[in-house]
Tab-separated table of C-alpha atoms in Angstrom:
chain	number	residue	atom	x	y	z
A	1	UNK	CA	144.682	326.657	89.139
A	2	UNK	CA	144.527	324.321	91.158
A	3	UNK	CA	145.567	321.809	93.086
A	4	UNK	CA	145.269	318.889	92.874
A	5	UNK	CA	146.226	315.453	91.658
A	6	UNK	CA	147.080	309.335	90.909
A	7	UNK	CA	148.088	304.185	93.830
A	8	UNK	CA	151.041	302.976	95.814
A	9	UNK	CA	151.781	299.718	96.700
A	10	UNK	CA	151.361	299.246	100.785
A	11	UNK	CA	155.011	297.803	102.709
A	12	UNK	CA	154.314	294.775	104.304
A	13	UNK	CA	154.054	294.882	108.313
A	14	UNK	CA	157.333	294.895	110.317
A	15	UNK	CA	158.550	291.235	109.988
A	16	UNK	CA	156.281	290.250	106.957
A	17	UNK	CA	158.411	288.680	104.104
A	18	UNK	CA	157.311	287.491	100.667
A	19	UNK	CA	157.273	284.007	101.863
A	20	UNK	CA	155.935	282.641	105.325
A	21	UNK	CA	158.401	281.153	107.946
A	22	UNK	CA	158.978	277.705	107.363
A	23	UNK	CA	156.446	276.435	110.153
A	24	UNK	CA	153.678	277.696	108.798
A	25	UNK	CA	154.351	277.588	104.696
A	26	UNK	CA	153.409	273.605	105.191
A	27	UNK	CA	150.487	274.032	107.064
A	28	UNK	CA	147.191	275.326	106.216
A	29	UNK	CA	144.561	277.212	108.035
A	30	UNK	CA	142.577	274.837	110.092
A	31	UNK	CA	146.402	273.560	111.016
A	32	UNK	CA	146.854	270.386	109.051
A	33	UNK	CA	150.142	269.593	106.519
A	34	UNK	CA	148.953	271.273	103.097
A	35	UNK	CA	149.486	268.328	100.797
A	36	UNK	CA	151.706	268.949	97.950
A	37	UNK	CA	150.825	270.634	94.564
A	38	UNK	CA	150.522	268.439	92.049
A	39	UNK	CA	152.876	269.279	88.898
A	40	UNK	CA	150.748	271.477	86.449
A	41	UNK	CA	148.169	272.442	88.750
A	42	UNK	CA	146.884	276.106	89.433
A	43	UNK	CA	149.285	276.586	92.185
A	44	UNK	CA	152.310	275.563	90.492
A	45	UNK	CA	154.235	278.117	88.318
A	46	UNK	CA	154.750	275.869	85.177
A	47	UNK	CA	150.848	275.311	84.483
A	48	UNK	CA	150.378	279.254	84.441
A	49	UNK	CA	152.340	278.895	81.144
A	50	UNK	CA	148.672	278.515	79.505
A	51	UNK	CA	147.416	281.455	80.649
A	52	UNK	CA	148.818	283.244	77.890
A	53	UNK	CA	146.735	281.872	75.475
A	54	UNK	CA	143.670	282.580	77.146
A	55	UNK	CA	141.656	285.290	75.363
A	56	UNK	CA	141.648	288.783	76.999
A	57	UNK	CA	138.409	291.198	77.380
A	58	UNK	CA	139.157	294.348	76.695
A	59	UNK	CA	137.182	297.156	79.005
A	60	UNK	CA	135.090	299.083	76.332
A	61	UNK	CA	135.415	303.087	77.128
A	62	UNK	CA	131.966	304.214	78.375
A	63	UNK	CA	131.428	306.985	75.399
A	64	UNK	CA	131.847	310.370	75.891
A	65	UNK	CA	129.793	313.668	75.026
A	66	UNK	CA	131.965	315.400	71.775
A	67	UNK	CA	131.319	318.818	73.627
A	68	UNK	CA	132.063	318.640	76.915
A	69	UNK	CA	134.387	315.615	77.149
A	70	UNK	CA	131.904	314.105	79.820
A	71	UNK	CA	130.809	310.657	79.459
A	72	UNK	CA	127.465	310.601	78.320
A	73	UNK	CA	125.193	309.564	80.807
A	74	UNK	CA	127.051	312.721	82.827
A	75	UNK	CA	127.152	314.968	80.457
A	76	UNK	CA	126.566	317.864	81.268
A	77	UNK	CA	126.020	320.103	77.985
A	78	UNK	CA	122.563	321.479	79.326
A	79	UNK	CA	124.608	323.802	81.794
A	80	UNK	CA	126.128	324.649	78.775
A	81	UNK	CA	125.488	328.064	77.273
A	82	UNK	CA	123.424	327.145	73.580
A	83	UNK	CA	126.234	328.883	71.484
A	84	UNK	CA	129.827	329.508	72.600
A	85	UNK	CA	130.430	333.121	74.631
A	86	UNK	CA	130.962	336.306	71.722
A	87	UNK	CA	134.548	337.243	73.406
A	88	UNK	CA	137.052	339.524	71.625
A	89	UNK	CA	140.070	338.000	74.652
A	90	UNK	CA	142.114	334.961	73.106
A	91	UNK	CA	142.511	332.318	76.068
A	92	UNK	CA	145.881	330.799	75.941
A	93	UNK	CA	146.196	327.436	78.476
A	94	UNK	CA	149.088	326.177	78.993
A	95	UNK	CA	148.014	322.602	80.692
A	96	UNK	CA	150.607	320.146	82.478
A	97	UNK	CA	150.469	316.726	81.248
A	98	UNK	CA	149.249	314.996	84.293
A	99	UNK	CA	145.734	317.260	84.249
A	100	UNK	CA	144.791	315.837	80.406
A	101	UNK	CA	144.233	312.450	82.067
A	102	UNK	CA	142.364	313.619	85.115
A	103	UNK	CA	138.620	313.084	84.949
A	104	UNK	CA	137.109	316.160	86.899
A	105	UNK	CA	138.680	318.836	85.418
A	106	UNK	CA	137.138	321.680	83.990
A	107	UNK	CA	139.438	322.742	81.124
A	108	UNK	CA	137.150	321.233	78.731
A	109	UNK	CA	134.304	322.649	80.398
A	110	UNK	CA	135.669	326.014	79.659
A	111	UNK	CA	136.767	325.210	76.252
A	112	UNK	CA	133.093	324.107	75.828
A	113	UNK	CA	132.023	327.426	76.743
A	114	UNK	CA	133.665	329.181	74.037
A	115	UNK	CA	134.519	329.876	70.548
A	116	UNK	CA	137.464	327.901	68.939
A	117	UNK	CA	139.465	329.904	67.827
A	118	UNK	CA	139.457	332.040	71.003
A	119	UNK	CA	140.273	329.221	73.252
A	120	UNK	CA	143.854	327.260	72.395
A	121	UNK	CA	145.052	324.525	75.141
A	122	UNK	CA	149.195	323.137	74.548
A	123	UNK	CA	150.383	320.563	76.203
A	124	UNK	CA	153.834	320.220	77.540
A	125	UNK	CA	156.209	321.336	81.018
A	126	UNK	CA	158.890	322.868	78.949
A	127	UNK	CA	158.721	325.581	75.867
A	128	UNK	CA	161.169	327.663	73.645
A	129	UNK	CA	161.429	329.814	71.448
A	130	UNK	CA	162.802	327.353	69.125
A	131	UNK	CA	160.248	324.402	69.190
A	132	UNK	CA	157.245	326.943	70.015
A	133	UNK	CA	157.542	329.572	67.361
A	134	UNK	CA	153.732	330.058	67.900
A	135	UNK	CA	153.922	330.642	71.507
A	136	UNK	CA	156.547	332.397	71.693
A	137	UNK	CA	155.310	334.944	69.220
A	138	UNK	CA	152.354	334.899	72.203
A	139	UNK	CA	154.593	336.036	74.775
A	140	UNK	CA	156.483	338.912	73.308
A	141	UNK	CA	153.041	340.388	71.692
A	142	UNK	CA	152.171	343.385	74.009
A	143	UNK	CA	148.839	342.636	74.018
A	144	UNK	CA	149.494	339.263	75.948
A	145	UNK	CA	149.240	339.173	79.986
A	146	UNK	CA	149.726	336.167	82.114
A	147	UNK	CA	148.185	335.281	84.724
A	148	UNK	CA	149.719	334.001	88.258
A	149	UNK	CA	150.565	335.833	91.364
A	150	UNK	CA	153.148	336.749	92.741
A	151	UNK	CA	155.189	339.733	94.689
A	152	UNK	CA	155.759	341.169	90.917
A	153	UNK	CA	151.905	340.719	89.464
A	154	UNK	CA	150.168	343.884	89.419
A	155	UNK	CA	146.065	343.100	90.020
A	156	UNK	CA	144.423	342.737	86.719
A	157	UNK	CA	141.573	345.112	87.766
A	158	UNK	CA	144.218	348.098	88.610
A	159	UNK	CA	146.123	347.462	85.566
A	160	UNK	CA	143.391	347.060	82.408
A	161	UNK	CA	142.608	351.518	83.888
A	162	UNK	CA	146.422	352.287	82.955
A	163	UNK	CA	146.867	349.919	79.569
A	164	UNK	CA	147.804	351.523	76.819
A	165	UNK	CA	147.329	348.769	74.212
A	166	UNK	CA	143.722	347.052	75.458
A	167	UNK	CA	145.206	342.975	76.021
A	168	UNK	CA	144.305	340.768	73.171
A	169	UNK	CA	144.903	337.572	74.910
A	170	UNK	CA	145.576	335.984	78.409
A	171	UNK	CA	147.991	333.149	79.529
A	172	UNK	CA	146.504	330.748	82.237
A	173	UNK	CA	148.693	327.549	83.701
A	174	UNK	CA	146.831	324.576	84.376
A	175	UNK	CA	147.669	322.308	87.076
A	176	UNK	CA	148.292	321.759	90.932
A	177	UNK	CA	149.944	324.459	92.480
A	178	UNK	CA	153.132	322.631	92.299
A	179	UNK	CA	152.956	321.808	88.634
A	180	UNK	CA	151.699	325.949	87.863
A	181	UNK	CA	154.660	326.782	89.826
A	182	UNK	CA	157.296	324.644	87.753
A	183	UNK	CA	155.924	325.507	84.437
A	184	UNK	CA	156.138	329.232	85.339
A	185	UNK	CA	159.919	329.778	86.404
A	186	UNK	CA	161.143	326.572	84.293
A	187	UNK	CA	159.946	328.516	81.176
A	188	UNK	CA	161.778	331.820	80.320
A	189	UNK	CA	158.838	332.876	77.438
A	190	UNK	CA	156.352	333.070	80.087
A	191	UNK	CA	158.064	335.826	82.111
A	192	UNK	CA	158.028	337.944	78.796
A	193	UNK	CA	154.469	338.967	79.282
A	194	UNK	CA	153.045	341.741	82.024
A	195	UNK	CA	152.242	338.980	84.748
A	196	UNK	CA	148.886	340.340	86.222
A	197	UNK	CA	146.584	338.803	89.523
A	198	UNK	CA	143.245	338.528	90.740
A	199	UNK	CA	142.279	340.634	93.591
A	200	UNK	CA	138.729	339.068	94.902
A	201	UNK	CA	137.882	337.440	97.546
A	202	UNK	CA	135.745	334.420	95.840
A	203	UNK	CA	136.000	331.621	97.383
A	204	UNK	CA	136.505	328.021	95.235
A	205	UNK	CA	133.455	326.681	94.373
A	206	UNK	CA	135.491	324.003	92.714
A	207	UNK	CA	134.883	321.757	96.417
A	208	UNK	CA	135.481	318.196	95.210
A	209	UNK	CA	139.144	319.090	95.352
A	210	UNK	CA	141.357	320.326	97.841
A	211	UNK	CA	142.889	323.763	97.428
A	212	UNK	CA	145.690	325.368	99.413
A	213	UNK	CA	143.462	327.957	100.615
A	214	UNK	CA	139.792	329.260	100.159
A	215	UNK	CA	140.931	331.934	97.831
A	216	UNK	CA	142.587	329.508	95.087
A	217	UNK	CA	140.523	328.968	92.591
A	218	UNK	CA	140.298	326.704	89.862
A	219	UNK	CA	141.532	327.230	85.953
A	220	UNK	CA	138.114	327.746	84.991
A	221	UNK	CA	136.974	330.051	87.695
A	222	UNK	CA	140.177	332.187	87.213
A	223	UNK	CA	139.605	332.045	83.635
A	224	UNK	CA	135.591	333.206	84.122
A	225	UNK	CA	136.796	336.102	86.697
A	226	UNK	CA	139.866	337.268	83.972
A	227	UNK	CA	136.889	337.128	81.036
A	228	UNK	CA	134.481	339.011	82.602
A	229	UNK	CA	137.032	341.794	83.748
A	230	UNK	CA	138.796	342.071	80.377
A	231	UNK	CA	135.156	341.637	78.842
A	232	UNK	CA	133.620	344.216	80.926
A	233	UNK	CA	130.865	341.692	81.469
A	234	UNK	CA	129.990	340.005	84.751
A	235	UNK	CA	127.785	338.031	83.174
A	236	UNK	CA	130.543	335.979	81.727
A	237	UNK	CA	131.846	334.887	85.098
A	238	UNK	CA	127.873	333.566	85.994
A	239	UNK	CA	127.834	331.525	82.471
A	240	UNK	CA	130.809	330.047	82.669
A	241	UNK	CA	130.405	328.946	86.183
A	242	UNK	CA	127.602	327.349	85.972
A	243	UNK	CA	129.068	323.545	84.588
A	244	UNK	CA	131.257	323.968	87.555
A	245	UNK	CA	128.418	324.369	89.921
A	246	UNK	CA	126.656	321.261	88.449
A	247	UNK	CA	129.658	319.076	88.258
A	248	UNK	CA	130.437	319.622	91.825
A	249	UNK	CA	126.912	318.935	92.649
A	250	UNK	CA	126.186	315.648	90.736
A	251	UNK	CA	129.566	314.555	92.162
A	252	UNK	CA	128.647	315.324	95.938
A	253	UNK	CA	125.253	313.526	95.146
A	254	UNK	CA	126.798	310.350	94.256
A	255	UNK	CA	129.035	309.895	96.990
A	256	UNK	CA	131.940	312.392	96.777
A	257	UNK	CA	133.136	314.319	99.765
A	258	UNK	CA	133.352	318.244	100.424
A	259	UNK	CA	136.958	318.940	100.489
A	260	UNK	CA	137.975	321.380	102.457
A	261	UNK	CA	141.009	323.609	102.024
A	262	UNK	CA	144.732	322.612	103.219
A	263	UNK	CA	144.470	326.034	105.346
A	264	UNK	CA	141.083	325.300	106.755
A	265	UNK	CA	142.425	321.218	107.857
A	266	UNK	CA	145.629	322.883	109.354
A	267	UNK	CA	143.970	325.953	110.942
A	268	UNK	CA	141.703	323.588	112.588
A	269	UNK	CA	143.881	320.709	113.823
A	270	UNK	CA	142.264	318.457	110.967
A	271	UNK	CA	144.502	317.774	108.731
A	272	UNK	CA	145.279	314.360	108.425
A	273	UNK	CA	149.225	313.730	107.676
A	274	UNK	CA	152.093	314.184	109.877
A	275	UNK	CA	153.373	317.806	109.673
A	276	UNK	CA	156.580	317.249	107.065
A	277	UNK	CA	160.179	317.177	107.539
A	278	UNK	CA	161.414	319.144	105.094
A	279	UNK	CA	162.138	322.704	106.228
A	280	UNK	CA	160.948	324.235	103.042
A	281	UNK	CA	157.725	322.469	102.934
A	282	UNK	CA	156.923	322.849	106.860
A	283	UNK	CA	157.559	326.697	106.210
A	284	UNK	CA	154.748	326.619	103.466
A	285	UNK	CA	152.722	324.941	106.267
A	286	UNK	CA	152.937	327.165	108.787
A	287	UNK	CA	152.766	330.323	106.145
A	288	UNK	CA	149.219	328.527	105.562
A	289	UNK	CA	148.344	328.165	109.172
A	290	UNK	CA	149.380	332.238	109.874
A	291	UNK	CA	146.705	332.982	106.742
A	292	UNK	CA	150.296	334.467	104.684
A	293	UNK	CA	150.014	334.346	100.878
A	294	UNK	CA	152.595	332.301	100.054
């Protein structure tokens, strides 16, 4: 899960306007009266009428691996393992619309990584039981856990000793923190299942992008710590890491920056924005700062 995150337009300085003042809309740089536009010229509005008809270039899609959903001169398929993972868990993503458009996330690195039909990512912010027969027949199996913490999650490493019925499948949300946290308690279906957390103390390796603290970690790397517990197989967590690991690493190659954690910047008198207004927000700053789980 993680954080993460697309421009805005900059206000013009104190006193800028859309136009100059008078004095100086006549004049041109070196000082002297701009002469006049002719009519039908560049500058003047009723000669762009022809732009229309000018042809357009479209931008052709650099083309993209049909595995990993990389482009193709990136792709990164030999990190891959050669056949998908044998896993008897069903991973069930539920992914927020904003991360399908995002270009380093690692959804489809995990989806990569494993079977078909043991991997199944839906789209969307809001479910019921109505519109999402399938999902909701998901969440009130009793085989189904979901995973996000929380004051009510019991650690998934306490709880798989004590289950009576071993768990068939495993809800993960997919977004920012923000968007997990919407999708969780905006959706009654998803509080059907026993809501289970991770108790390690991995740190992100997932560094391209920010994370509220060094102990978030990303969908894959929750999902490769959840397989490998449920699986009984560490080396699950290693395999599935390993596109991470290379992602991160051709990305810091050309050009991309470390990013350190929100509670590292804060901790450290480096974070780079004003401290917010908003009481609610500045508490979840400070609860950072004081190393609280929020």
């Amino acid at each position: 899960m993680e954080p993460q995150t697309l421009g805005e337009s900059v206000p013009p300085p104190p006193g800028a306007s859309g136009s100059p003042p008078p004095d100086e809309e006549e004049r041109s740089e070196g000082g002297e009266p701009r002469a006049a536009t002719p009519e039908g010229a560049p500058g003047d509005s009723t000669g762009a009428d022809g732009l229309w008809e000018l042809p357009v270039e479209h931008a052709e899609r650099r083309p993209e691996c049909s595995r990993c959903s990389r482009p193709q001169k990136v792709c990164l398929c030999p990190y891959l393992p050669v056949h998908p993972l044998q896993i008897s868990t069903h991973l069930y993503i539920i992914q927020h619309p904003a991360e399908e458009s995002k270009v380093l996330r690692t959804v489809p690195l995990l989806a990569a990584c494993l079977p078909p039909d043991k991997c199944t990512v839906k789209i969307g912010r809001r479910f019921s039981e109505e519109r999402d027969v399938e999902l909701a027949t998901v969440c009130r199996d009793s085989g189904t856990l979901i995973l996000y913490p929380g004051a009510e999650a019991t650690n998934l490493e306490e709880f798989i000793l004590d289950y009576p019925t071993y768990p068939s499948t495993i809800i993960l949300i997919d977004g920012t923190w923000s968007q997990a946290k919407d999708i969780f308690y905006k959706n009654s279906l998803f509080r059907l299942p026993k809501q289970v957390q991770l108790k390690t103390s991995v740190c992100s390796q997932y560094v391209i992008r920010m994370q509220p603290t060094n102990r978030c970690l990303s969908t894959l790397e929750c999902a490769a710590v959840a397989l490998s517990i449920l699986e009984k197989n560490s080396c699950i967590q290693e395999t599935l890491l390993r596109p991470l690991q290379a992602l991160c690493s051709f990305q810091l190659q050309h050009g991309a920056q470390i990013r350190l954690s929100k509670e590292y910047l804060l901790k450290n008198g480096l974070y780079p924005k004003p401290m917010p207004k908003n009481k609610r927000k500045l508490r979840k700053m400070e609860l950072l700062m004081n190393s609280v789980k929020i």
